[in-house]
XYZ file of C-alpha atoms in Angstrom:
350
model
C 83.803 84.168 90.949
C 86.006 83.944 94.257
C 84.677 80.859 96.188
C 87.160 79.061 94.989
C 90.234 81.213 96.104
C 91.841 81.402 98.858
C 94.485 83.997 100.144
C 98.236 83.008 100.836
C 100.403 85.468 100.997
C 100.509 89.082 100.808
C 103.063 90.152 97.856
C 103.414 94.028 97.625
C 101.642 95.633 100.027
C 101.410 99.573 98.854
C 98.964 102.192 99.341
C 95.431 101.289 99.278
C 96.344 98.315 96.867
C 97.836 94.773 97.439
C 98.669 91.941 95.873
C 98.573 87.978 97.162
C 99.415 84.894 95.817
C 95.979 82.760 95.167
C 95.339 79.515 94.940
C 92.383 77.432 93.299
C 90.595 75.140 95.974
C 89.799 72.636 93.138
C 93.137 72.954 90.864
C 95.584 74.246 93.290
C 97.058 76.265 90.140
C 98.110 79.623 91.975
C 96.887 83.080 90.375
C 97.477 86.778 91.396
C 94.957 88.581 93.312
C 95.024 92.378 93.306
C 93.194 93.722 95.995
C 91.998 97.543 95.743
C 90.226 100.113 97.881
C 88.426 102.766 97.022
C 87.508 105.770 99.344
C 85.576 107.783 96.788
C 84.009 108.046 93.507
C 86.778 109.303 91.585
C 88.650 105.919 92.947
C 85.873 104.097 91.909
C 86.099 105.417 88.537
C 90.151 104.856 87.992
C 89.723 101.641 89.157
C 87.083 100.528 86.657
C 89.449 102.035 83.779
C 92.019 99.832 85.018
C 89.852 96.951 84.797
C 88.523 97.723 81.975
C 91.986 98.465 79.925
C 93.478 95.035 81.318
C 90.092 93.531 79.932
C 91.150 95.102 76.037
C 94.231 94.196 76.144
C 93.547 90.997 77.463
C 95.522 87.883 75.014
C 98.624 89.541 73.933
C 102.048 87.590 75.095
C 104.021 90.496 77.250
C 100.824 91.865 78.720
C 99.798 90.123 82.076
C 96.740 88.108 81.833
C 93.176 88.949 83.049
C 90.622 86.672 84.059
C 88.385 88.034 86.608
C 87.146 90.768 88.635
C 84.641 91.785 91.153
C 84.049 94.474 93.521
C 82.373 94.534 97.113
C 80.405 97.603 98.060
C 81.327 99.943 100.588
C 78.249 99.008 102.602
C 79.379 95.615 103.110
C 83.115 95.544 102.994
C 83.615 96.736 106.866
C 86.026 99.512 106.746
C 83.544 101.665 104.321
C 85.239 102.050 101.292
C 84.550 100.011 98.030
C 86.917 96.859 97.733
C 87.512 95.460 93.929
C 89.667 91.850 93.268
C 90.781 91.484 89.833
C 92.326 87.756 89.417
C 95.421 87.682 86.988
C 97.939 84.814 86.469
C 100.944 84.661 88.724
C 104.304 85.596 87.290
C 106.161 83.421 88.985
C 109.804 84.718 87.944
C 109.173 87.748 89.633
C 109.906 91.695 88.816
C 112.745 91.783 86.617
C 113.996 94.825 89.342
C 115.241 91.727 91.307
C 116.752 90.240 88.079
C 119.206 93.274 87.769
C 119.767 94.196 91.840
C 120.942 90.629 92.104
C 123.739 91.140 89.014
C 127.135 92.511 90.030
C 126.969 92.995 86.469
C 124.692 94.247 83.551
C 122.884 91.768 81.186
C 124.644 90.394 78.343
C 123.212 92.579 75.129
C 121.800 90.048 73.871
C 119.084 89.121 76.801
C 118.616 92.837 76.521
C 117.565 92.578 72.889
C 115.216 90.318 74.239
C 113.861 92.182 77.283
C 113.582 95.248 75.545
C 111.738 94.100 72.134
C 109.125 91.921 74.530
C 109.020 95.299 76.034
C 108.412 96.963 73.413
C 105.655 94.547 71.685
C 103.548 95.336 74.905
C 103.814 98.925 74.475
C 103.259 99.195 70.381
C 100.116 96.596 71.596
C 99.012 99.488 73.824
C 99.542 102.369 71.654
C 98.430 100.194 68.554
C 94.733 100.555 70.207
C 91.784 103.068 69.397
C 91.925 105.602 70.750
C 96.095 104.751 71.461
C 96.443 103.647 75.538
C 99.626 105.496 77.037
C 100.822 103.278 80.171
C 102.004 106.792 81.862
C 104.021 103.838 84.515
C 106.609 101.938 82.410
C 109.663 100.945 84.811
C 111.807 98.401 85.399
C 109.416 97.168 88.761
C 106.296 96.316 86.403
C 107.975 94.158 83.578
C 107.470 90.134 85.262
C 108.711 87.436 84.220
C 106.304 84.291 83.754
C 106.382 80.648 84.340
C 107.731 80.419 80.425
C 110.308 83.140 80.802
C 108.467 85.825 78.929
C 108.389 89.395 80.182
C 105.263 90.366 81.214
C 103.943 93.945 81.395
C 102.004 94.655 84.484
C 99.961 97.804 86.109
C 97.532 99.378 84.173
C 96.377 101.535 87.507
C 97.670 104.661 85.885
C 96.931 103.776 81.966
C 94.828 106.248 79.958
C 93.125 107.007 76.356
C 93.544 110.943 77.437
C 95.981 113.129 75.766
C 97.145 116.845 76.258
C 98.013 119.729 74.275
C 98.586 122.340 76.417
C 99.250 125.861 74.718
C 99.851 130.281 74.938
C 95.894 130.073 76.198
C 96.633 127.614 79.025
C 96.282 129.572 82.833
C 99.342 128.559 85.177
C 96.855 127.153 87.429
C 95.255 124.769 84.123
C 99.232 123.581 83.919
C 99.495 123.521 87.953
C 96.210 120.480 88.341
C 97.596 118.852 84.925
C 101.609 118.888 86.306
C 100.179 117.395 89.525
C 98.078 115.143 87.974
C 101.416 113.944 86.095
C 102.902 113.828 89.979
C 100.292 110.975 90.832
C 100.475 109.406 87.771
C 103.843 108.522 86.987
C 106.999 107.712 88.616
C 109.385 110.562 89.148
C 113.043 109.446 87.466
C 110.605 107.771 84.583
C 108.757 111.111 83.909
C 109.141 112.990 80.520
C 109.920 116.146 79.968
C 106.427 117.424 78.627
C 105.402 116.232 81.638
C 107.674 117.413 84.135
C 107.117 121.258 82.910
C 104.043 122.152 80.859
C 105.230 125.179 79.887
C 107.114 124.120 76.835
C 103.575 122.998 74.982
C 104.842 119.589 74.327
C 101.917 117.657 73.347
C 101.606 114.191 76.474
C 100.640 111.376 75.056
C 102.267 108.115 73.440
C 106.159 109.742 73.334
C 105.865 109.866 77.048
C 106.009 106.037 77.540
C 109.014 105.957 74.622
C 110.912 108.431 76.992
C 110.191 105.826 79.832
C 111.273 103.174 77.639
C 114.555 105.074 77.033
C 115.154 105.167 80.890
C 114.664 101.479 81.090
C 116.764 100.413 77.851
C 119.629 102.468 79.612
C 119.363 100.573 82.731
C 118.963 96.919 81.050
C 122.269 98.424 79.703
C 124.034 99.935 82.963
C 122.237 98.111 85.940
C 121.322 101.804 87.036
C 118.847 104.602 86.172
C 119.909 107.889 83.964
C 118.262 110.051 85.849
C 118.484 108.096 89.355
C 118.013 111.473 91.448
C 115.168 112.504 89.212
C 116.418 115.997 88.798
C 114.281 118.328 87.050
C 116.910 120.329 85.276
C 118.703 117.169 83.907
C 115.308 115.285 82.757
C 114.468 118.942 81.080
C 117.493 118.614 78.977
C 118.020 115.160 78.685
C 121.206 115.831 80.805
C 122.656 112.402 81.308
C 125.766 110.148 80.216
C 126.515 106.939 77.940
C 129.778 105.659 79.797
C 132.705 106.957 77.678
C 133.925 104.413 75.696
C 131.627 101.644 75.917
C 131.419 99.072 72.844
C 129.585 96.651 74.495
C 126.279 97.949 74.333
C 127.220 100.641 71.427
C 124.600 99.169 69.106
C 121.998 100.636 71.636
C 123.241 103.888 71.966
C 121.333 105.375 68.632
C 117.955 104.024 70.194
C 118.657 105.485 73.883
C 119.049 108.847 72.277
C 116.443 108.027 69.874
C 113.967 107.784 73.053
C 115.637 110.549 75.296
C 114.774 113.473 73.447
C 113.575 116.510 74.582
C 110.588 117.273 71.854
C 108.606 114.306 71.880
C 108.271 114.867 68.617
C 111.500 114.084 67.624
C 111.592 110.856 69.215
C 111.425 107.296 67.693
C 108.298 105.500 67.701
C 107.764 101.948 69.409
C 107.437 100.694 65.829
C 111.025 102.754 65.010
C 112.261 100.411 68.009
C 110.874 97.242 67.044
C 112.428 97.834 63.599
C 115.778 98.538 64.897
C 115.614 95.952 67.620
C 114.771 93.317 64.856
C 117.651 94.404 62.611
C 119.790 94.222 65.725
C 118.870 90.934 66.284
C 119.079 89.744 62.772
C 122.870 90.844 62.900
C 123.915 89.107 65.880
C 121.538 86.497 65.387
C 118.980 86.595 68.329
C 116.123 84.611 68.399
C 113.994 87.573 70.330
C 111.210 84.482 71.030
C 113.596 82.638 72.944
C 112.442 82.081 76.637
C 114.804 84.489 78.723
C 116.709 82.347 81.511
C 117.183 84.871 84.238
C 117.092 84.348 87.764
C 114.798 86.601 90.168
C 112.909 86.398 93.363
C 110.442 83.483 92.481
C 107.160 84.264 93.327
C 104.669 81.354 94.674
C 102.291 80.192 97.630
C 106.247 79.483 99.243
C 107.027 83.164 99.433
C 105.777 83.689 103.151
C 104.215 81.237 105.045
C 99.934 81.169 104.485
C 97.727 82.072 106.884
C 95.712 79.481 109.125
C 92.406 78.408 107.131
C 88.760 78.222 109.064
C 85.707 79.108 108.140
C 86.017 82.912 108.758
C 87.745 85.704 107.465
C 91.422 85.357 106.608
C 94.142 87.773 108.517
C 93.581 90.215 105.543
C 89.835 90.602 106.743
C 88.626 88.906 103.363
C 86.669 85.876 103.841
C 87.753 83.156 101.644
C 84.216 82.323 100.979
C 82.521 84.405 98.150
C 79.858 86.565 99.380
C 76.737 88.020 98.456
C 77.558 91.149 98.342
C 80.403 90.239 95.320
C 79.490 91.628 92.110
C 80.721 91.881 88.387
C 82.389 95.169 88.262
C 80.219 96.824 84.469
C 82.145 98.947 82.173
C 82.509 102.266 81.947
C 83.338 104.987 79.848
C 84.965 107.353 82.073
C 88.287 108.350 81.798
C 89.736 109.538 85.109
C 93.280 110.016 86.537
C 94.539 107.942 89.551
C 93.553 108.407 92.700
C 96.119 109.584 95.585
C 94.498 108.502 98.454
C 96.137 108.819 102.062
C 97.593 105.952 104.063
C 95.375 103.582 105.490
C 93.994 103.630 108.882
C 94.857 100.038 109.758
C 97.765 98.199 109.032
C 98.462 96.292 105.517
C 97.864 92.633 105.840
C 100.317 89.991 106.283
């Protein structure tokens, strides 16, 4: 139910989604409030999975919390597509990407036995489900960090149930929509290697998120990406470097190469991580439940100044009243890929 929230601030304006800090007229306890647009069906569809994969996976500690959703048909929203608003708590510590750009140097191996088993948890929570979710989007931008210092797992808009198996019978144009589909799916330096080129037969699924979580163990390590101009040759091979004689993070190295390799196949499983991250930890003793004290961008109803408050519709062209054309968004069992709709006609709001 929305009467009681009004908007703030705009936090990441992107394509035909944003995000604003919240705030409960009753409580003033400050939520986030994901604002989406869809211009056709198949947007309509991928945004219901989204809802209703953050709904399943609602309650687990690194996954970012749920509460609410409802959508406002296309008939009544004023610029004729369907808007949905799903209501999730605020991380107030921010992306950890603004942990690590504001470090002249890389985390101390321990917080990064920390990050990356929190990480991890998320992802084995994801893949522990039936049929397995694969998060298709795991990067350094969408791990948060909440008011306890926890990392948080966010963006579910390009999560999915569906696998692949592509094979000798597959036409180049079956491999051409699937490859493209990957395009819109997943983030280009992040991608694996089954999904950069179908025509190795590499099953996609669950091994493409451990590649991803390869990519971002090597950052937490290095404060920068191993494949940072998202080559396709060198993400085919696995073509990239651990700095020559490094000791620091050398306990890590087994489990970067563990992720990075070619065959999915051969790669580790998020419970192989877990295991190794735990015996890691027992080693140097780490207490991987300890609150992480890093400083980010904090994220609250300070972050830009909020818009004047009346009785009409707020600068974002949402009224801060609920309305009756607000609904409960029903499930549905439709599995869809993302959309990739084209820039919006009108501004994003401030």
């Amino acid at each position: 139910i929305f009467l009681l929230w009004i908007m703030l601030s705009a936090l990441i304006p992107g394509g035909f989604a944003f995000v604003f800090v919240a705030q409960a007229c009753d409580t003033g306890k400050e939520y986030a409030l994901k604002r989406l647009m869809a211009a056709d069906e198949e947007a309509n569809k991928a945004i219901i999975q989204e809802v209703n994969i953050l709904k399943q996976l609602a309650g687990h500690p690194h996954i970012i919390q749920f509460l609410s959703a409802a959508f406002i048909d296309k008939t009544r929203s004023g610029h004729g597509m369907a808007e949905y608003l799903l209501l999730t708590e605020l991380c107030v510590g921010g992306s950890l990407v603004d942990v690590l750009t504001s470090r002249t140097t890389p985390l101390p191996p321990d917080i990064v036995c920390r990050v990356f088993w929190q990480t991890c948890q998320a992802v084995k929570h994801m893949h522990n489900q039936s049929p397995p979710i694969v998060h298709r989007d795991l990067k350094i931008e969408n791990l948060l960090l909440d008011t306890e210092g926890k990392i948080k797992l966010c963006d579910f808009g390009s999560a999915t149930t569906q696998t692949y198996q592509p094979n000798n019978s597959w036409t180049a144009q079956q491999r051409a929509m699937l490859e493209d589909q990957m395009n819109r799916c997943t983030t280009p330096m992040y991608r694996a290697p089954e999904m950069v080129d179908t025509w190795n037969n590499y099953p996609i699924g669950c091994p493409s998120d451990v590649w991803a979580l390869g990519c971002l163990l090597y950052m937490l390590c290095y404060n920068k990406h191993p494949f940072e101009d998202s080559a396709k040759l060198r993400i085919l091979n696995a073509n990239y470097t651990i700095p020559s004689g490094d000791t620091k993070y050398s306990d890590y190295h087994p489990l970067i190469r563990g992720c990075l390799q070619v065959n999915p196949e051969q790669r580790l499983t998020v419970s192989d991580l877990l295991e190794r991250l735990a015996a890691i930890a027992e080693t140097r003793g780490i207490n991987l439940r300890e609150p992480l004290a890093l400083e980010g961008k904090r994220i609250d109803s300070s972050t830009r100044p909020a818009p004047a408050m009346n009785n009409g519709p707020t600068n974002n062209g949402m009224d801060r009243t609920s309305s009756p054309s607000a609904h409960q968004i029903p499930p549905s069992p439709h599995k869809v890929p993302p959309p990739h709709p084209p820039p919006p006609s009108r501004p994003p709001p401030v």
